[in-house]
mmCIF file of N, CA and C in Angstrom:
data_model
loop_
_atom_site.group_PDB
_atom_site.id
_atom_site.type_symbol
_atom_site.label_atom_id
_atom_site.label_comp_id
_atom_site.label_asym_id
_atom_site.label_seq_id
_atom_site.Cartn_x
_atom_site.Cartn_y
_atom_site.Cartn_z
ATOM 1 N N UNK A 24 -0.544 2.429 21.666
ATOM 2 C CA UNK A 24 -1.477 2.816 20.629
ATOM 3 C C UNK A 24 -1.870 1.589 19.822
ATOM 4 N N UNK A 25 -3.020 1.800 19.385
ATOM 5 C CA UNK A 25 -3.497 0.542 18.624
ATOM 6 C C UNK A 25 -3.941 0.911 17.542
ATOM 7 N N UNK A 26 -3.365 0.386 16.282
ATOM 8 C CA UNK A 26 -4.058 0.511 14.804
ATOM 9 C C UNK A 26 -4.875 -0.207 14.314
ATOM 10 N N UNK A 27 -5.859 0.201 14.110
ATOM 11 C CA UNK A 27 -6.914 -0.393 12.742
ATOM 12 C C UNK A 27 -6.315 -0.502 11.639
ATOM 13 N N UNK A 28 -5.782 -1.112 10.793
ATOM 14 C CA UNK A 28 -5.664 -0.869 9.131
ATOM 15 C C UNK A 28 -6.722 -1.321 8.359
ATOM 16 N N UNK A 29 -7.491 -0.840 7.731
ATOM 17 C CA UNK A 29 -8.574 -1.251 6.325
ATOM 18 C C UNK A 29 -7.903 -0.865 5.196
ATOM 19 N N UNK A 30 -7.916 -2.072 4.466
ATOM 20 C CA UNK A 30 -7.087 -2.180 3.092
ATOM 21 C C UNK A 30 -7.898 -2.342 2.363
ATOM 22 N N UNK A 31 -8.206 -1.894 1.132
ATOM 23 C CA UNK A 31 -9.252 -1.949 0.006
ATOM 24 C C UNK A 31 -10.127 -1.002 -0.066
ATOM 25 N N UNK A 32 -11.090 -1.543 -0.874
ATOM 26 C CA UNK A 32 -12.130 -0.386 -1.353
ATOM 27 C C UNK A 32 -13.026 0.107 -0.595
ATOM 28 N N UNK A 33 -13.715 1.300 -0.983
ATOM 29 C CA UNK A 33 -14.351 1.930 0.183
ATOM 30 C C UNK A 33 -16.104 1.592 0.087
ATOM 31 N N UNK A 34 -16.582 0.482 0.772
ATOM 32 C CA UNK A 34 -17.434 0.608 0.474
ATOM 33 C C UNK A 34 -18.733 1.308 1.027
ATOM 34 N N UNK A 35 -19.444 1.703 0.263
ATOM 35 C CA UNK A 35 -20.589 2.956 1.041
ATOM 36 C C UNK A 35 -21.414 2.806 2.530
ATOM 37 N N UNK A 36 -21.821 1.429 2.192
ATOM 38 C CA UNK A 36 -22.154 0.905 3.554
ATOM 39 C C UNK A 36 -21.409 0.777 4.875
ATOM 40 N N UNK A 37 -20.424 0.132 4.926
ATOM 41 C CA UNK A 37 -19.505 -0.494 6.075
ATOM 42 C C UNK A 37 -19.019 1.426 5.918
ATOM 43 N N UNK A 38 -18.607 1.618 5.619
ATOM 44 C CA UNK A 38 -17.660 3.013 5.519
ATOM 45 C C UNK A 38 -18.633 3.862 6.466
ATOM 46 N N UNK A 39 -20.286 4.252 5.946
ATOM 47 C CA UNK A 39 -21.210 5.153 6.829
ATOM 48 C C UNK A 39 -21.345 5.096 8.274
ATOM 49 N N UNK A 40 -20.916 3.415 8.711
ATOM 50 C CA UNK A 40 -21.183 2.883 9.742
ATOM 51 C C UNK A 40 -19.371 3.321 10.929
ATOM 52 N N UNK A 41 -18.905 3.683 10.191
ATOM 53 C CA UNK A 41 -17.854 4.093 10.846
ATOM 54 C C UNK A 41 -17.997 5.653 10.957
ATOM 55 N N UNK A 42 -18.688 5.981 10.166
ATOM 56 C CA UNK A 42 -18.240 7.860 10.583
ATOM 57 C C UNK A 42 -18.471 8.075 12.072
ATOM 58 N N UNK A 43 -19.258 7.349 13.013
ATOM 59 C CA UNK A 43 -19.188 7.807 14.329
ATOM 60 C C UNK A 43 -18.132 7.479 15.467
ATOM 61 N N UNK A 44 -17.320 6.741 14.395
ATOM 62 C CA UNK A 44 -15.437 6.556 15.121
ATOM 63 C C UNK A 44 -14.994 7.764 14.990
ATOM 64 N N UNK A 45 -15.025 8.244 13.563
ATOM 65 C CA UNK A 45 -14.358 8.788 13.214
ATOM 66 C C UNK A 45 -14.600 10.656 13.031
ATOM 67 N N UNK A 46 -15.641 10.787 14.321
ATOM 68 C CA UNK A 46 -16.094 11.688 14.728
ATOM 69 C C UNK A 46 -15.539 11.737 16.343
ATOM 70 N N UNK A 47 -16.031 13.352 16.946
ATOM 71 C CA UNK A 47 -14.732 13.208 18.305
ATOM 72 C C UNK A 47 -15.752 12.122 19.288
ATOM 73 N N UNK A 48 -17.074 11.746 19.049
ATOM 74 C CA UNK A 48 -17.219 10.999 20.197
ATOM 75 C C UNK A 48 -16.556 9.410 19.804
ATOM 76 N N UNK A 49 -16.050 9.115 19.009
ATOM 77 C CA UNK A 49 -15.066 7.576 19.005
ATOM 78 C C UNK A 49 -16.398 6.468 19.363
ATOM 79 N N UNK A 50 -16.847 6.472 18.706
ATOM 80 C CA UNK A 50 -18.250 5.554 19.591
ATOM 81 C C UNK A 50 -18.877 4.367 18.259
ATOM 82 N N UNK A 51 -18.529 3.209 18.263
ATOM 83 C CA UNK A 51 -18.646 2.495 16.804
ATOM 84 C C UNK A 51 -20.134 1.932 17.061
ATOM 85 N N UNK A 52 -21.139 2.471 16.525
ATOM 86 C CA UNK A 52 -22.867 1.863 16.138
ATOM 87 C C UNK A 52 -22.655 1.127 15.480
ATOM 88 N N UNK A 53 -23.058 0.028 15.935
ATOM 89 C CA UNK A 53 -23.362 -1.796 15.264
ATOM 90 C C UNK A 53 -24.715 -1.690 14.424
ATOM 91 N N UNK A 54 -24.824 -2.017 13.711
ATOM 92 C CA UNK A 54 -26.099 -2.470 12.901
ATOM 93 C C UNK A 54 -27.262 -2.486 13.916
ATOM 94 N N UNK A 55 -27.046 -3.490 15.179
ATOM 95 C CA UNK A 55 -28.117 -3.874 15.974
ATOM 96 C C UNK A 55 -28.228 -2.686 16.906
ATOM 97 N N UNK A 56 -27.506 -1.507 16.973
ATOM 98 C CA UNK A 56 -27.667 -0.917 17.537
ATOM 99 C C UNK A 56 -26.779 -0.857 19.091
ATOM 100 N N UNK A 57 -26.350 -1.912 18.952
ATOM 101 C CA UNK A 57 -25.233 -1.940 20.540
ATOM 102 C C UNK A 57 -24.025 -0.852 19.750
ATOM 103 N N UNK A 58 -23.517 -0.309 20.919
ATOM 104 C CA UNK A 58 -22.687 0.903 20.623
ATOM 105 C C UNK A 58 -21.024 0.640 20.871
ATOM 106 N N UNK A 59 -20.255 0.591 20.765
ATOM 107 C CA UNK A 59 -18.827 0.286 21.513
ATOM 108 C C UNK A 59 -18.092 1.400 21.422
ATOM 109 N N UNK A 60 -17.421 1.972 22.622
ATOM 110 C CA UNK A 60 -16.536 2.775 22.417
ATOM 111 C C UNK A 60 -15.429 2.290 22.437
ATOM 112 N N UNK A 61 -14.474 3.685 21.589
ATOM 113 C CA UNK A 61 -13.330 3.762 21.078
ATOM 114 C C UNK A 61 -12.065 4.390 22.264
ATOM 115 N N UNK A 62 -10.898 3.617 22.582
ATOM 116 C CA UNK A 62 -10.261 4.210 23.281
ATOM 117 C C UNK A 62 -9.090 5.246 22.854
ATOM 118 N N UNK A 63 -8.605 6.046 23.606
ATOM 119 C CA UNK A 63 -8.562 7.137 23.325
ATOM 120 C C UNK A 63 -7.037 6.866 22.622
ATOM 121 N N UNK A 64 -5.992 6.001 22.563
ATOM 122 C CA UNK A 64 -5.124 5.476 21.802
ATOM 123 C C UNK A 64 -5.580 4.681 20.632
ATOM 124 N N UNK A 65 -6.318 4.483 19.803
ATOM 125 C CA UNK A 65 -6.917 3.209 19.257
ATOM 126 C C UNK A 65 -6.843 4.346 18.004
ATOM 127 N N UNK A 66 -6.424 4.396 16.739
ATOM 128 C CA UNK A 66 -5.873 4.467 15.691
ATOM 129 C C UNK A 66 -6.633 3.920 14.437
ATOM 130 N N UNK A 67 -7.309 4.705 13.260
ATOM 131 C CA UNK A 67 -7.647 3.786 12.341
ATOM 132 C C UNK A 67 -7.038 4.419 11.155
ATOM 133 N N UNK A 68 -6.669 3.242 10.071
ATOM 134 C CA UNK A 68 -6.096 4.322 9.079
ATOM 135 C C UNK A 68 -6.330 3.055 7.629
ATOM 136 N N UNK A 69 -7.128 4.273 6.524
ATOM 137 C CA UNK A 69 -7.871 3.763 5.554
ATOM 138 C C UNK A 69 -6.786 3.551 4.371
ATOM 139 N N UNK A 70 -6.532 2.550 3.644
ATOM 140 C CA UNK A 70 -5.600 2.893 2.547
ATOM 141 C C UNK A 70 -6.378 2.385 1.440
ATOM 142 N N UNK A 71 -7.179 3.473 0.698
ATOM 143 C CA UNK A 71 -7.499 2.566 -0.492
ATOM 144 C C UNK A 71 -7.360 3.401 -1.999
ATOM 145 N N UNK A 72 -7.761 2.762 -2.929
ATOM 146 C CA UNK A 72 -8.097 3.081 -3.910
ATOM 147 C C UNK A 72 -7.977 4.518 -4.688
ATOM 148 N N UNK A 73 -9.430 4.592 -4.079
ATOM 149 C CA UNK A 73 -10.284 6.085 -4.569
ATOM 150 C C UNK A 73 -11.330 6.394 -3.229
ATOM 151 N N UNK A 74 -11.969 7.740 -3.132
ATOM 152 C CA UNK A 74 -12.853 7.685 -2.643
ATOM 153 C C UNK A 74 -14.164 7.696 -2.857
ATOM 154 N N UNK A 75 -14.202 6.975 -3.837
ATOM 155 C CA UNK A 75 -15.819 7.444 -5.050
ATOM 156 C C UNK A 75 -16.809 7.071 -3.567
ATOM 157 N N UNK A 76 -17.022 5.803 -3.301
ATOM 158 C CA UNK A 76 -18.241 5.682 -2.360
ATOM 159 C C UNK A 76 -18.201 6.156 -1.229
ATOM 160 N N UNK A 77 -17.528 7.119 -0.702
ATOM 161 C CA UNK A 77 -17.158 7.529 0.205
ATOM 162 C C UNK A 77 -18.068 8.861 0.597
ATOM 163 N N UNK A 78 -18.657 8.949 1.329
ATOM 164 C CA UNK A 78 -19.889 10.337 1.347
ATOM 165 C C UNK A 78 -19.143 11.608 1.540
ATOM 166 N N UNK A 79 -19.135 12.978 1.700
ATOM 167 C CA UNK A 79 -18.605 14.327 2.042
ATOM 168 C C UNK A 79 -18.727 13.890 3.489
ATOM 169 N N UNK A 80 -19.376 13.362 4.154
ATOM 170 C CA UNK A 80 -19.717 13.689 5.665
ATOM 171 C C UNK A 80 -18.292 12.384 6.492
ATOM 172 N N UNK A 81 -17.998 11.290 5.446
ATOM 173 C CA UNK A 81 -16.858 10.452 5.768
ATOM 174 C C UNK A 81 -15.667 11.250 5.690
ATOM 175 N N UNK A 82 -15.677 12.203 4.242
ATOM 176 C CA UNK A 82 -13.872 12.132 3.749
ATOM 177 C C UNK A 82 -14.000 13.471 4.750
ATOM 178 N N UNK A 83 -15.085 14.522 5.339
ATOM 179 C CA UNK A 83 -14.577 15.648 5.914
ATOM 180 C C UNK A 83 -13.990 15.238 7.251
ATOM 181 N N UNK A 84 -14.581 13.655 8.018
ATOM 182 C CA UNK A 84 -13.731 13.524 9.290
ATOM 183 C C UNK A 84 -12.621 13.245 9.339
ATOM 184 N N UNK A 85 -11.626 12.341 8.112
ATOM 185 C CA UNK A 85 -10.704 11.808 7.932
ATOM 186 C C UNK A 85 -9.599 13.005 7.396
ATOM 187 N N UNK A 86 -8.367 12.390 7.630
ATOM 188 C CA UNK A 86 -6.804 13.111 7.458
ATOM 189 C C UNK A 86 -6.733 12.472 6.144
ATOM 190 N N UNK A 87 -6.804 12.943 4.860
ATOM 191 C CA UNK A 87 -6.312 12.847 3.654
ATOM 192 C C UNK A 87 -4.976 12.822 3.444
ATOM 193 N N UNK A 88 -4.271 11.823 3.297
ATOM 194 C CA UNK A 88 -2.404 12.108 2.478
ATOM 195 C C UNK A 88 -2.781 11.030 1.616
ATOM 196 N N UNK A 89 -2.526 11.851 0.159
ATOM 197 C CA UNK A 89 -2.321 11.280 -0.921
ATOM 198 C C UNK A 89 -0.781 11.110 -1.406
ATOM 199 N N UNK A 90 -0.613 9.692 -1.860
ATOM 200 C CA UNK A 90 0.926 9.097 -2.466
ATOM 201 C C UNK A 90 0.647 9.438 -3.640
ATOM 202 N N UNK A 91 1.288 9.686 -4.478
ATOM 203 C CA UNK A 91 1.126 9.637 -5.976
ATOM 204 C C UNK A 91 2.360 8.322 -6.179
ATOM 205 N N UNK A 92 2.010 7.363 -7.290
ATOM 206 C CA UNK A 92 2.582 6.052 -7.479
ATOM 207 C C UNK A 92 4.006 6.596 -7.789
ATOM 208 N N UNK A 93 4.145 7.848 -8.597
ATOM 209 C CA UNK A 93 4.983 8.437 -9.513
ATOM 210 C C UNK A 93 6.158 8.958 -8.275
ATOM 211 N N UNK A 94 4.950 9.114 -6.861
ATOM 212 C CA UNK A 94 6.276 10.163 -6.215
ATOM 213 C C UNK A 94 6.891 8.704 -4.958
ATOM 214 N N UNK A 95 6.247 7.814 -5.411
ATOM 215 C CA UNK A 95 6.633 6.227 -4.277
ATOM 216 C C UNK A 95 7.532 5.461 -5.021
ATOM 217 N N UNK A 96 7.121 4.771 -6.177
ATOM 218 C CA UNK A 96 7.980 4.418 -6.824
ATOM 219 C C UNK A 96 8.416 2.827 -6.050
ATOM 220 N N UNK A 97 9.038 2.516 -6.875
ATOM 221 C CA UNK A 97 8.960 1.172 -6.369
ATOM 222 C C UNK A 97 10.258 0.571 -5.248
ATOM 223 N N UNK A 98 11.288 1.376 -5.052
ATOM 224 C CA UNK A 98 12.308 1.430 -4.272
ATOM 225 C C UNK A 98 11.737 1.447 -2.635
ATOM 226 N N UNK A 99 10.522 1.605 -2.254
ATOM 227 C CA UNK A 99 10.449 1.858 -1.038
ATOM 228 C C UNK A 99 9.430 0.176 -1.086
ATOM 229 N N UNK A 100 8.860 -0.340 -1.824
ATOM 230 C CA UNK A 100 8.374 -1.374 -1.165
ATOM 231 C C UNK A 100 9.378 -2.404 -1.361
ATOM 232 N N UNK A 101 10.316 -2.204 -2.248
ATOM 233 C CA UNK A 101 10.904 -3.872 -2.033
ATOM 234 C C UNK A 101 12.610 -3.502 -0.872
ATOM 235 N N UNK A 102 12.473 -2.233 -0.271
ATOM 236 C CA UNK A 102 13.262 -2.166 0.886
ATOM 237 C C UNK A 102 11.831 -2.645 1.863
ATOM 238 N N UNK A 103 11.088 -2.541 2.232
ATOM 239 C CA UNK A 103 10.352 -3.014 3.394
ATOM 240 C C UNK A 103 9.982 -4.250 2.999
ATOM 241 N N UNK A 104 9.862 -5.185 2.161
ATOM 242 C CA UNK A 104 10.122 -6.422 1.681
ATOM 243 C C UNK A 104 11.220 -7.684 2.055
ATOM 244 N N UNK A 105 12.465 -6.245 1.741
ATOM 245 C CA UNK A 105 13.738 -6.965 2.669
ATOM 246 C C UNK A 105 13.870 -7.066 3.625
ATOM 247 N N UNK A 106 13.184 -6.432 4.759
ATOM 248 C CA UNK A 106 13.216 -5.936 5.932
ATOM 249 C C UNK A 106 12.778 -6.900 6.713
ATOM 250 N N UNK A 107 11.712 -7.616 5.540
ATOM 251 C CA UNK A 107 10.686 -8.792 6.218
ATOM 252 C C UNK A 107 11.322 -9.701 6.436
ATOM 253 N N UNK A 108 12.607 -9.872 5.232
ATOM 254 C CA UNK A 108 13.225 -10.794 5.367
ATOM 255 C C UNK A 108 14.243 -11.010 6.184
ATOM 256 N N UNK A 109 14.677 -10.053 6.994
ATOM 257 C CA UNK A 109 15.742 -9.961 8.127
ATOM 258 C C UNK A 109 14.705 -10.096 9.186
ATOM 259 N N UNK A 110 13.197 -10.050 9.272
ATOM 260 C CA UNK A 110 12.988 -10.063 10.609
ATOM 261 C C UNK A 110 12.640 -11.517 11.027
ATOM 262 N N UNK A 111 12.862 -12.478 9.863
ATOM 263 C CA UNK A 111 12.807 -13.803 9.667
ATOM 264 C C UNK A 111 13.917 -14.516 10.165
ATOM 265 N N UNK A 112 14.991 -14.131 10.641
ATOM 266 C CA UNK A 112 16.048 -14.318 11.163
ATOM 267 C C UNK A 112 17.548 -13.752 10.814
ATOM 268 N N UNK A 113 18.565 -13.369 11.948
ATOM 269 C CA UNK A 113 19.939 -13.088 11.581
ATOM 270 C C UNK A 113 20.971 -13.942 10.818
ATOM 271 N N UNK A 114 20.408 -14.867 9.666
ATOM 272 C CA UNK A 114 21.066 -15.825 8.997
ATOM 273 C C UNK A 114 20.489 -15.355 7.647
ATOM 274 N N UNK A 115 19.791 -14.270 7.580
ATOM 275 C CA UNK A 115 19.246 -13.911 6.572
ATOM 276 C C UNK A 115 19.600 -12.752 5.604
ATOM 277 N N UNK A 116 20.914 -12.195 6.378
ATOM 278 C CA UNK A 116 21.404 -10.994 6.159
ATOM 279 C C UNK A 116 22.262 -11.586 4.742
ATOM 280 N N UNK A 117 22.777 -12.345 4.472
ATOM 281 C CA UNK A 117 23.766 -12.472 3.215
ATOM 282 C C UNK A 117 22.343 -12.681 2.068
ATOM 283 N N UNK A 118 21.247 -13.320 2.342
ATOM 284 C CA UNK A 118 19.828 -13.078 1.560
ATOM 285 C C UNK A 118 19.884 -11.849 0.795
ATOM 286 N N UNK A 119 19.304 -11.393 2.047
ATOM 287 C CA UNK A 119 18.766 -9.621 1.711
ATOM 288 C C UNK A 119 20.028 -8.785 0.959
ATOM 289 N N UNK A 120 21.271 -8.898 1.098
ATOM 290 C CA UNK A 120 22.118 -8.515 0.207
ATOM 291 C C UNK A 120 21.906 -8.466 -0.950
ATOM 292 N N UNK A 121 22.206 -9.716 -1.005
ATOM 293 C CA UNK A 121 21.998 -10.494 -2.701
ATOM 294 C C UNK A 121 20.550 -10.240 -3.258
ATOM 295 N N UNK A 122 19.830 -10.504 -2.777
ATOM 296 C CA UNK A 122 18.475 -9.875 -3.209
ATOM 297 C C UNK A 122 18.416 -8.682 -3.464
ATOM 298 N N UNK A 123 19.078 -7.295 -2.526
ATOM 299 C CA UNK A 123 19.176 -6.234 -3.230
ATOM 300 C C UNK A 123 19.769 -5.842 -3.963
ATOM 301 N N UNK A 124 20.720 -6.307 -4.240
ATOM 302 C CA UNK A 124 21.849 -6.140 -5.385
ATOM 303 C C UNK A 124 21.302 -6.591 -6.582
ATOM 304 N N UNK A 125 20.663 -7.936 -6.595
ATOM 305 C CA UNK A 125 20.164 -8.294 -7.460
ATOM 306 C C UNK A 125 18.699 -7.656 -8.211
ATOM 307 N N UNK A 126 17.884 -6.985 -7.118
ATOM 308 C CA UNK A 126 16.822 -6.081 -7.489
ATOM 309 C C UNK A 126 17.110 -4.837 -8.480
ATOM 310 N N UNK A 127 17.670 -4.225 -7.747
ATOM 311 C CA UNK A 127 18.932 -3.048 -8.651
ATOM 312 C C UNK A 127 18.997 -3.275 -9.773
ATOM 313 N N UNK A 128 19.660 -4.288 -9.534
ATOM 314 C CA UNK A 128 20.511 -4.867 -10.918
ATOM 315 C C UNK A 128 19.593 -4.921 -12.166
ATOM 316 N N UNK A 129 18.362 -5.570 -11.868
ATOM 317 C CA UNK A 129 17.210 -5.843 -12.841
ATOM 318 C C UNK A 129 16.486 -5.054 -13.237
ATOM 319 N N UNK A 130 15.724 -3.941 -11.921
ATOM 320 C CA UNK A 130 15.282 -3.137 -12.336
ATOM 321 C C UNK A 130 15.297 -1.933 -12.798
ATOM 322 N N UNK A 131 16.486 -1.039 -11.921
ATOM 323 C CA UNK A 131 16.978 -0.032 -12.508
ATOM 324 C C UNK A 131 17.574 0.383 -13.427
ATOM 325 N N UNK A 132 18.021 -0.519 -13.559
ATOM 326 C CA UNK A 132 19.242 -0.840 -14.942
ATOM 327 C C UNK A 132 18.147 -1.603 -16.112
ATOM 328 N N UNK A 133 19.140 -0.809 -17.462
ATOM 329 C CA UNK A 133 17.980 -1.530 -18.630
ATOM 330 C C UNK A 133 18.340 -3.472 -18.845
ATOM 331 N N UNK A 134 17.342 -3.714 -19.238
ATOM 332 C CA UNK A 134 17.852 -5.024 -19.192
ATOM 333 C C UNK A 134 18.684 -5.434 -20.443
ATOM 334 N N UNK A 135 18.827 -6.769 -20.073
ATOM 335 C CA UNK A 135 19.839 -6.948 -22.023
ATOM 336 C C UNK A 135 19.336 -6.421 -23.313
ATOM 337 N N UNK A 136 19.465 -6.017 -24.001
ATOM 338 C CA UNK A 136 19.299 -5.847 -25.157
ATOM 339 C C UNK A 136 18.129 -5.035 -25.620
ATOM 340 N N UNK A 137 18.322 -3.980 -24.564
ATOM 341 C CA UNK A 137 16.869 -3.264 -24.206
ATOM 342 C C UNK A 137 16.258 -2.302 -25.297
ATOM 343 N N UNK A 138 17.068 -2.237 -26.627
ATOM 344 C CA UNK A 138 16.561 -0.960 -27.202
ATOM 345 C C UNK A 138 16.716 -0.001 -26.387
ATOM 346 N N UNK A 139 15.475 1.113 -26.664
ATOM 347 C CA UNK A 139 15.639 2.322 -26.060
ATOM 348 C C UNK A 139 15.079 2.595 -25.122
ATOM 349 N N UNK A 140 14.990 1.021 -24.221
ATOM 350 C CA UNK A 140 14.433 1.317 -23.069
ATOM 351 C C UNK A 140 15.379 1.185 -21.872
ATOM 352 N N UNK A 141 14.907 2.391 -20.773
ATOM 353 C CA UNK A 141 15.924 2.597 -20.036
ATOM 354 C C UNK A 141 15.999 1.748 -18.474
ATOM 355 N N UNK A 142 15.135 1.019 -18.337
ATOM 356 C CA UNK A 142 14.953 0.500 -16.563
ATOM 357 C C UNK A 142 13.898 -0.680 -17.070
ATOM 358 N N UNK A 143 13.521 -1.686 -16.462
ATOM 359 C CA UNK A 143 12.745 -3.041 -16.493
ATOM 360 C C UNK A 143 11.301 -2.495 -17.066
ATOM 361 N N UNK A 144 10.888 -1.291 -16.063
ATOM 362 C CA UNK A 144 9.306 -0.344 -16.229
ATOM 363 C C UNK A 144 9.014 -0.011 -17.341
ATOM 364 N N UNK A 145 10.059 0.523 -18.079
ATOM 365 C CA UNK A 145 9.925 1.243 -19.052
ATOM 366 C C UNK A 145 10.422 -0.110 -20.487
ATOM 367 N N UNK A 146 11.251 -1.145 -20.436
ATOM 368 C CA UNK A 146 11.040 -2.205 -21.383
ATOM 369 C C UNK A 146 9.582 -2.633 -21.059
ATOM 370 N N UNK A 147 9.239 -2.994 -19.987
ATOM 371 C CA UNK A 147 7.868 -4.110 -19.821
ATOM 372 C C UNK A 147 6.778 -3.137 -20.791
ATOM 373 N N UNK A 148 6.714 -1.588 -20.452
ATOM 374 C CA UNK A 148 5.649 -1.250 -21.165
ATOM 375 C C UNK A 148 5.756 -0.987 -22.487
ATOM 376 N N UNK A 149 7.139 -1.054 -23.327
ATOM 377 C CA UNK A 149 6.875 -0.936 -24.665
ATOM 378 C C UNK A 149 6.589 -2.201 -25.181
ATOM 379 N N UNK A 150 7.304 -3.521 -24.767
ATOM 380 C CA UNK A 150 7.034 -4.965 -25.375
ATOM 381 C C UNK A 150 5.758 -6.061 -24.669
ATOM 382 N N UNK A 151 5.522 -5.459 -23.682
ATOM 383 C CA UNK A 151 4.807 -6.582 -23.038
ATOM 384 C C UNK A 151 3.238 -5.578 -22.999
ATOM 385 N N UNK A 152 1.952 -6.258 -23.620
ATOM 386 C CA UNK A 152 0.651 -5.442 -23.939
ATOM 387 C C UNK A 152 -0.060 -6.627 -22.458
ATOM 388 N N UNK A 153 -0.454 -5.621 -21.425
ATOM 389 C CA UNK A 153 -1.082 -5.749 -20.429
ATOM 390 C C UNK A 153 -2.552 -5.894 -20.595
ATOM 391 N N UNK A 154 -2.905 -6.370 -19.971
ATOM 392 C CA UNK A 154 -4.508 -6.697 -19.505
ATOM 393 C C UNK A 154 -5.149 -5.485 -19.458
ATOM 394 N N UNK A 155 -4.874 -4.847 -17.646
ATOM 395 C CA UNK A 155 -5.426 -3.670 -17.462
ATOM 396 C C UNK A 155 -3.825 -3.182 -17.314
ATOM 397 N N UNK A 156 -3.858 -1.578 -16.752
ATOM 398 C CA UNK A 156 -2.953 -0.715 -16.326
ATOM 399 C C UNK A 156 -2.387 -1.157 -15.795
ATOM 400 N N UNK A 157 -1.233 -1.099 -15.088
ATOM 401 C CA UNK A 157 -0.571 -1.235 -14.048
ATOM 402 C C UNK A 157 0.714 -0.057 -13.602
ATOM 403 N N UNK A 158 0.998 0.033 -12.711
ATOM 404 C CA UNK A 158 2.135 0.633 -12.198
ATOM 405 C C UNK A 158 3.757 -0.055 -11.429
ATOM 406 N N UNK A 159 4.265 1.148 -11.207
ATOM 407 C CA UNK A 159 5.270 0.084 -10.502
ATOM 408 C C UNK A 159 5.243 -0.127 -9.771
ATOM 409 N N UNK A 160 4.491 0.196 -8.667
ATOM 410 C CA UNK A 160 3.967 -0.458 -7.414
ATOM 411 C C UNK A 160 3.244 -1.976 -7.523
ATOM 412 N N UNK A 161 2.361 -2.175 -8.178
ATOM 413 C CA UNK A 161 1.630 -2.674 -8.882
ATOM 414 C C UNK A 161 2.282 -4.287 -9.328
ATOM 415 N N UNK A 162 3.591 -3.835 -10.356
ATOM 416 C CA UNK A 162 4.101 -4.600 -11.121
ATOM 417 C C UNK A 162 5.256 -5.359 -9.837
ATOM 418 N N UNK A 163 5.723 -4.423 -8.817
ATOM 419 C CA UNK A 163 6.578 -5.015 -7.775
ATOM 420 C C UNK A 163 5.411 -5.716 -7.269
ATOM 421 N N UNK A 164 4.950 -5.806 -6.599
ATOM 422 C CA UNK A 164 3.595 -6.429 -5.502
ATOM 423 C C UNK A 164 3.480 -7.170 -6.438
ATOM 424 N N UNK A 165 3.222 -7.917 -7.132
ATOM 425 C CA UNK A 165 3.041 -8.844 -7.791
ATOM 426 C C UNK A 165 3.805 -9.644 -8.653
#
């Protein structure tokens, strides 16, 4: 099987030009009009945003699963983070230990002298005044 991944925003144009993948004839129309088909293992899967530019006639061909940030949380990206780091080599395993122990350690737990805040997430947003929003997805990834 082969995956497509598109990461980012949806934009109206490039996005219209795919609904005929993502319809049962699998058949991708080029701008110029040359056609390419899609084989019958070949996989695409959208991760973005929102779907504001996204037409009714796109989001009705596509499989919708929505994450909520709240129900992901930040424990699942910095285990596939570590993961990266073991696939970097078997000398890497006393790393990824210590790195998770040490992740734990920081984030789940309040930090020093935290007041009444209970985990890293919850100090950063009472003392530290952000730009835009952020989450903990957000605040890990970066």
């Amino acid at each position: 099987t082969t995956w497509i991944v598109c990461d980012g925003p949806v934009d109206a144009i490039w996005i219209e030009n795919l609904n005929t993948v993502l319809d049962d004839n699998k058949i991708l129309t080029l701008a110029n009009n040359d056609r390419i088909p899609m084989t019958d293992n070949c996989r695409i899967v959208f991760e973005v945003e929102s779907l504001r530019n996204a037409s009714p006639a796109t989001v009705s061909r596509a499989g919708i699963i929505y994450v909520s940030t709240s129900d992901l949380g930040w424990a699942p990206l910095v285990e596939s983070w570590l993961a990266q780091r073991l696939d970097l080599g078997m000398s890497r395993q006393n790393e990824v230990e210590v790195l998770r122990r040490s992740l734990e350690l920081w984030l789940a737990h309040p930090p020093p002298d935290p007041g009444v805040a209970v985990d890293f997430f919850d100090w950063n947003s009472r003392n530290l005044k952000g730009v835009m929003s952020t989450n903990e997805s957000i605040l890990i990834s970066n």
